[in-house]
Amino acid sequence: MKGKMGTVLQKPAFEAIAPSFGHSFTYQKFSANKENKNNGWHYHPELELVYINGGSGKRQIGSHVSYFREGDLILIGSNLPHCGFTDKLTGNKSETLVQMKYDFLGSDFFDIPEMKNIQKLFEVAKGGIAFHGKTKMKVGEKMEILEYQTDFQRLLSILNILNLLATSDDMRVLNAEGFSMETEIKDNDRINLVFNHVKAHFKEEITLDEIADIVSMTVPSFCRYFKKITNKTFTQFVNEYRLVHASKLLAEQPISITQVCYESGFNNFSHFNKSFKAFTGQNPSEYRNQLKAVLQ
């Protein structure tokens, strides 16, 4: 499949997740020896809980893109498009993943009174949630212990973890402004095409004509469609993607701020400085100075 620029487009990925025989949920652990290579934007009906032990990298969930440090704990709702969080440069010790359908314990299980908090958590998770502080530390430890537990112990642990998350204040909803994917699966495929194109080409100019052509829409229709689903303009989304990449480079690479500007897809240094300050509250040199310990 090709866009008008002649580049091969990455097919949007629907990830079919089948728990192994005799299991109601999927548990996986990745490490330096077994890397999670699912790094393109993808989606699936299962909720996904991810714990990244240490390291730093990008969170790319729905139309939200941000940079995490010192590991992460994320809950992603059903069919919410997201990218993998770790790669060779993340520097994490391990990544633990639990995926489960909303009804993995039966269609009515989460409707009982004792599960009311978890039911609310699943609702909020439609926008993606990042947990920090004591919750990240406590739940992270419980996620790591899953490796040594029997299937039944794991099930009890997952319920315990969900309850801890449901009663925590250490949370940030990542798509708080809204991300409405409760339409048709073809919308998921279409938005994933857009997201994956930005991921592959954010260092270049991406015109509205080009992106609208990729999803076979007129420019005005595409602009309305993208804003309706993500509550952001396409230009705003691309700009944020570039700024998060710049944050990553400033934290991880000992290159000049001018190089960071151009490596992140900006072609005007003063515009980059102004945009970065509006996005992070600091100009690039202040941001780097705050993190200089990372580069030492």
Coordinates of C-alpha atoms in Angstrom, one line a residue:
M1 CA 0.0 0.0 0.0
K2 CA 1.5 3.4 -1.0
G3 CA 0.7 7.0 -0.4
K4 CA 1.1 9.7 -3.0
M5 CA 4.7 10.3 -1.8
G6 CA 5.6 6.8 -2.9
T7 CA 6.5 5.6 0.6
V8 CA 5.2 2.2 1.7
L9 CA 2.7 2.7 4.5
Q10 CA 2.7 0.6 7.6
K11 CA -0.5 -1.4 7.8
P12 CA -2.4 -0.5 10.9
A13 CA -2.2 -3.4 13.3
F14 CA -5.1 -5.0 15.0
E15 CA -3.4 -7.2 17.6
A16 CA -5.2 -10.5 18.2
I17 CA -4.4 -11.6 21.7
A18 CA -5.2 -15.2 22.6
P19 CA -4.4 -16.3 26.2
S20 CA -2.8 -19.7 26.2
F21 CA -5.0 -22.7 26.7
G22 CA -6.5 -22.8 30.2
H23 CA -5.9 -19.1 30.9
S24 CA -8.4 -16.2 31.0
F25 CA -5.7 -13.4 30.8
T26 CA -2.3 -13.0 29.1
Y27 CA 0.9 -12.4 31.2
Q28 CA 4.2 -11.6 29.6
K29 CA 7.6 -10.5 30.9
F30 CA 10.3 -8.9 28.7
S31 CA 13.9 -8.2 29.5
A32 CA 17.2 -7.6 27.8
N33 CA 17.2 -11.2 26.6
K34 CA 13.6 -11.1 25.4
E35 CA 12.8 -7.7 24.0
N36 CA 9.2 -6.5 23.3
K37 CA 9.3 -5.6 19.6
N38 CA 5.7 -4.5 19.2
N39 CA 6.6 -0.8 18.6
G40 CA 4.2 0.4 16.0
W41 CA 0.8 1.8 16.9
H42 CA -1.7 -1.0 17.4
Y43 CA -4.9 -1.7 19.2
H44 CA -6.9 -4.6 20.7
P45 CA -10.1 -5.1 22.7
E46 CA -8.2 -6.2 25.8
L47 CA -7.3 -3.8 28.6
E48 CA -3.5 -3.6 29.0
L49 CA -1.5 -3.0 32.2
V50 CA 2.2 -2.3 31.7
Y51 CA 5.0 -1.9 34.3
I52 CA 8.4 -0.7 33.0
N53 CA 11.0 -1.2 35.7
G54 CA 13.4 1.8 35.4
G55 CA 14.6 3.5 32.3
S56 CA 13.1 6.3 30.2
G57 CA 11.2 6.5 26.9
K58 CA 8.1 7.7 25.1
R59 CA 4.4 7.1 26.1
Q60 CA 2.4 7.1 22.9
I61 CA -1.3 6.4 23.8
G62 CA -4.2 7.7 21.7
S63 CA -3.2 11.2 20.6
H64 CA -1.2 11.7 23.8
V65 CA 2.6 11.6 23.5
S66 CA 4.9 12.3 26.5
Y67 CA 8.3 11.3 27.9
F68 CA 8.7 9.1 31.0
R69 CA 11.7 8.8 33.3
E70 CA 12.5 6.2 36.1
G71 CA 10.1 3.6 34.6
D72 CA 6.3 3.7 34.2
L73 CA 3.0 2.1 35.1
I74 CA 0.3 2.4 32.6
L75 CA -3.3 1.1 32.2
I76 CA -4.7 1.3 28.6
G77 CA -8.4 0.9 27.9
S78 CA -10.0 -1.3 25.3
N79 CA -9.2 -0.5 21.6
L80 CA -7.2 2.6 22.6
P81 CA -4.3 2.8 20.0
H82 CA -0.9 2.8 21.6
C83 CA 2.8 2.1 20.8
G84 CA 5.3 -0.2 22.5
F85 CA 7.1 1.7 25.3
T86 CA 10.5 0.1 25.4
D87 CA 13.3 -0.4 22.9
K88 CA 17.1 -0.9 23.0
L89 CA 17.6 2.7 24.2
T90 CA 15.0 2.7 27.0
G91 CA 17.5 1.3 29.5
N92 CA 14.8 -0.5 31.6
K93 CA 15.5 -3.7 33.6
S94 CA 12.3 -5.4 32.5
E95 CA 8.8 -4.9 31.2
T96 CA 5.8 -6.8 32.6
L97 CA 2.5 -6.9 30.7
V98 CA -1.0 -8.2 31.7
Q99 CA -3.8 -8.1 29.1
M100 CA -7.4 -9.1 29.8
K101 CA -10.8 -8.6 28.3
Y102 CA -13.3 -6.6 30.3
D103 CA -15.4 -9.8 30.8
F104 CA -12.4 -12.2 31.4
L105 CA -14.0 -13.3 34.7
G106 CA -17.5 -13.5 33.2
S107 CA -19.9 -10.9 31.8
D108 CA -21.3 -9.8 35.1
F109 CA -18.3 -10.2 37.5
F110 CA -17.4 -6.5 37.5
D111 CA -21.0 -5.5 38.1
I112 CA -21.1 -6.8 41.7
P113 CA -20.9 -4.1 44.4
E114 CA -17.4 -5.0 45.6
M115 CA -16.0 -4.3 42.0
K116 CA -17.6 -0.9 41.6
N117 CA -14.3 0.9 42.0
I118 CA -12.6 -1.3 39.4
Q119 CA -15.5 -0.8 37.0
K120 CA -15.0 3.0 37.3
L121 CA -11.2 2.5 36.7
F122 CA -11.9 0.6 33.5
E123 CA -14.1 3.5 32.4
V124 CA -11.4 6.1 33.1
A125 CA -8.8 3.8 31.4
K126 CA -10.5 4.5 28.0
G127 CA -8.3 7.6 28.0
G128 CA -5.2 5.8 29.2
I129 CA -3.8 6.3 32.7
A130 CA -0.2 6.7 34.0
F131 CA 0.4 6.0 37.7
H132 CA 3.3 7.5 39.7
G133 CA 4.6 7.8 43.2
K134 CA 3.9 5.1 45.8
T135 CA 1.3 3.4 43.6
K136 CA 3.9 2.9 40.8
M137 CA 6.4 1.5 43.3
K138 CA 3.9 -0.8 45.2
V139 CA 2.1 -2.1 42.1
G140 CA 5.4 -2.5 40.2
E141 CA 6.7 -4.8 42.9
K142 CA 3.4 -6.9 42.7
M143 CA 3.7 -7.0 38.9
E144 CA 7.3 -8.3 39.1
I145 CA 6.2 -11.1 41.6
L146 CA 3.7 -12.5 39.1
E147 CA 6.6 -14.3 37.4
Y148 CA 6.9 -16.6 40.4
Q149 CA 3.2 -17.3 41.1
T150 CA 0.9 -20.1 40.1
D151 CA -2.0 -19.2 37.7
F152 CA -4.5 -19.0 40.6
Q153 CA -2.2 -16.7 42.6
R154 CA -1.7 -14.5 39.6
L155 CA -5.4 -14.1 39.2
L156 CA -5.8 -13.0 42.8
S157 CA -2.8 -10.7 42.4
I158 CA -4.3 -9.1 39.3
L159 CA -7.6 -8.4 41.2
N160 CA -5.6 -7.0 44.1
I161 CA -3.6 -4.8 41.7
L162 CA -6.7 -3.5 40.0
N163 CA -8.2 -2.6 43.3
L164 CA -5.0 -0.7 44.4
L165 CA -5.1 1.2 41.1
A166 CA -8.8 1.9 41.4
T167 CA -8.3 3.5 44.9
S168 CA -5.1 5.4 44.0
D169 CA -4.8 9.2 43.7
D170 CA -1.4 8.9 42.0
M171 CA -2.8 8.9 38.6
R172 CA -2.9 11.1 35.4
V173 CA -5.4 10.5 32.6
L174 CA -3.4 10.8 29.4
N175 CA -6.2 11.7 27.0
A176 CA -8.2 13.8 29.5
E177 CA -9.5 16.0 26.8
G178 CA -11.1 13.1 25.1
F179 CA -10.4 10.3 22.6
S180 CA -13.5 8.9 21.1
M181 CA -12.9 5.5 19.4
E182 CA -16.3 4.1 20.2
T183 CA -17.2 4.1 16.6
E184 CA -16.3 1.4 14.0
I185 CA -13.1 -0.7 13.8
K186 CA -12.4 1.0 10.4
D187 CA -11.9 4.2 12.3
N188 CA -9.3 2.4 14.4
D189 CA -7.5 1.3 11.2
R190 CA -7.7 4.8 9.8
I191 CA -6.4 6.6 12.8
N192 CA -3.6 4.0 13.2
L193 CA -2.5 4.7 9.6
V194 CA -2.3 8.4 10.5
F195 CA -0.4 7.7 13.7
N196 CA 2.1 5.3 12.1
H197 CA 2.7 7.7 9.3
V198 CA 3.6 10.5 11.8
K199 CA 5.8 8.1 13.7
A200 CA 7.8 7.3 10.5
H201 CA 7.9 10.8 9.0
F202 CA 7.8 13.4 11.8
K203 CA 11.3 14.6 10.9
E204 CA 9.9 15.7 7.5
E205 CA 7.2 18.1 6.5
I206 CA 3.8 16.3 6.6
T207 CA 1.2 18.3 4.6
L208 CA -2.5 18.0 5.2
D209 CA -2.9 17.1 1.5
E210 CA -0.5 14.2 2.0
I211 CA -2.1 12.8 5.1
A212 CA -5.7 13.2 3.9
D213 CA -4.7 11.3 0.7
I214 CA -3.3 8.5 2.7
V215 CA -6.7 7.9 4.4
S216 CA -8.6 8.7 1.2
M217 CA -10.4 11.8 2.5
T218 CA -10.6 15.4 1.5
V219 CA -8.6 17.8 3.6
P220 CA -11.6 19.5 5.3
S221 CA -13.2 16.0 6.0
F222 CA -9.9 14.7 7.5
C223 CA -9.4 17.8 9.7
R224 CA -13.0 17.4 11.1
Y225 CA -12.5 13.7 11.5
F226 CA -9.1 14.0 13.3
K227 CA -10.4 16.7 15.6
K228 CA -13.6 14.7 16.5
I229 CA -11.6 11.6 17.5
T230 CA -8.6 13.1 19.2
N231 CA -9.9 16.5 20.3
K232 CA -6.7 18.0 18.7
T233 CA -5.8 19.4 15.3
F234 CA -3.5 17.3 13.2
T235 CA -0.9 20.1 13.3
Q236 CA -1.0 20.2 17.1
F237 CA -0.6 16.4 17.3
V238 CA 2.5 16.4 15.0
N239 CA 4.0 19.4 16.9
E240 CA 3.6 17.6 20.2
Y241 CA 5.1 14.4 18.8
R242 CA 8.2 16.5 17.6
L243 CA 8.5 18.2 21.0
V244 CA 8.4 14.9 22.9
H245 CA 11.1 13.6 20.6
A246 CA 13.1 16.8 21.4
S247 CA 12.6 16.1 25.1
K248 CA 14.0 12.6 24.7
L249 CA 17.0 13.9 22.7
L250 CA 17.8 16.6 25.3
A251 CA 17.7 14.0 28.1
E252 CA 19.6 11.3 26.3
Q253 CA 21.9 12.7 23.6
P254 CA 24.9 15.0 24.2
I255 CA 24.2 17.0 20.9
S256 CA 23.7 20.7 20.5
I257 CA 20.3 22.2 21.0
T258 CA 20.4 23.4 17.3
Q259 CA 20.8 19.7 16.3
V260 CA 18.0 18.7 18.6
C261 CA 15.8 21.3 16.8
Y262 CA 16.4 19.9 13.3
E263 CA 16.5 16.2 14.4
S264 CA 13.0 16.7 15.8
G265 CA 11.5 18.0 12.6
F266 CA 11.6 21.7 13.2
N267 CA 13.2 24.0 10.6
N268 CA 13.1 27.2 12.5
F269 CA 15.1 27.5 15.7
S270 CA 13.2 30.4 17.3
H271 CA 9.9 28.7 16.6
F272 CA 11.3 25.5 18.2
N273 CA 12.4 27.4 21.4
K274 CA 9.1 29.1 21.7
S275 CA 7.1 25.9 21.1
F276 CA 9.2 23.9 23.6
K277 CA 8.8 26.5 26.3
A278 CA 5.0 26.6 25.8
F279 CA 4.9 22.8 25.9
T280 CA 7.2 22.1 28.9
G281 CA 7.3 25.4 30.8
Q282 CA 11.1 25.6 30.2
N283 CA 13.3 26.5 27.3
P284 CA 15.5 23.6 25.9
S285 CA 18.6 24.7 27.7
E286 CA 16.8 25.0 31.1
Y287 CA 15.2 21.6 30.5
R288 CA 18.6 20.0 29.7
N289 CA 20.3 21.7 32.7
Q290 CA 17.7 20.2 35.0
L291 CA 18.5 16.8 33.6
K292 CA 22.3 17.2 33.2
A293 CA 22.9 14.5 35.7
V294 CA 21.5 12.0 33.1
L295 CA 24.3 12.9 30.7
Q296 CA 27.2 12.7 33.3

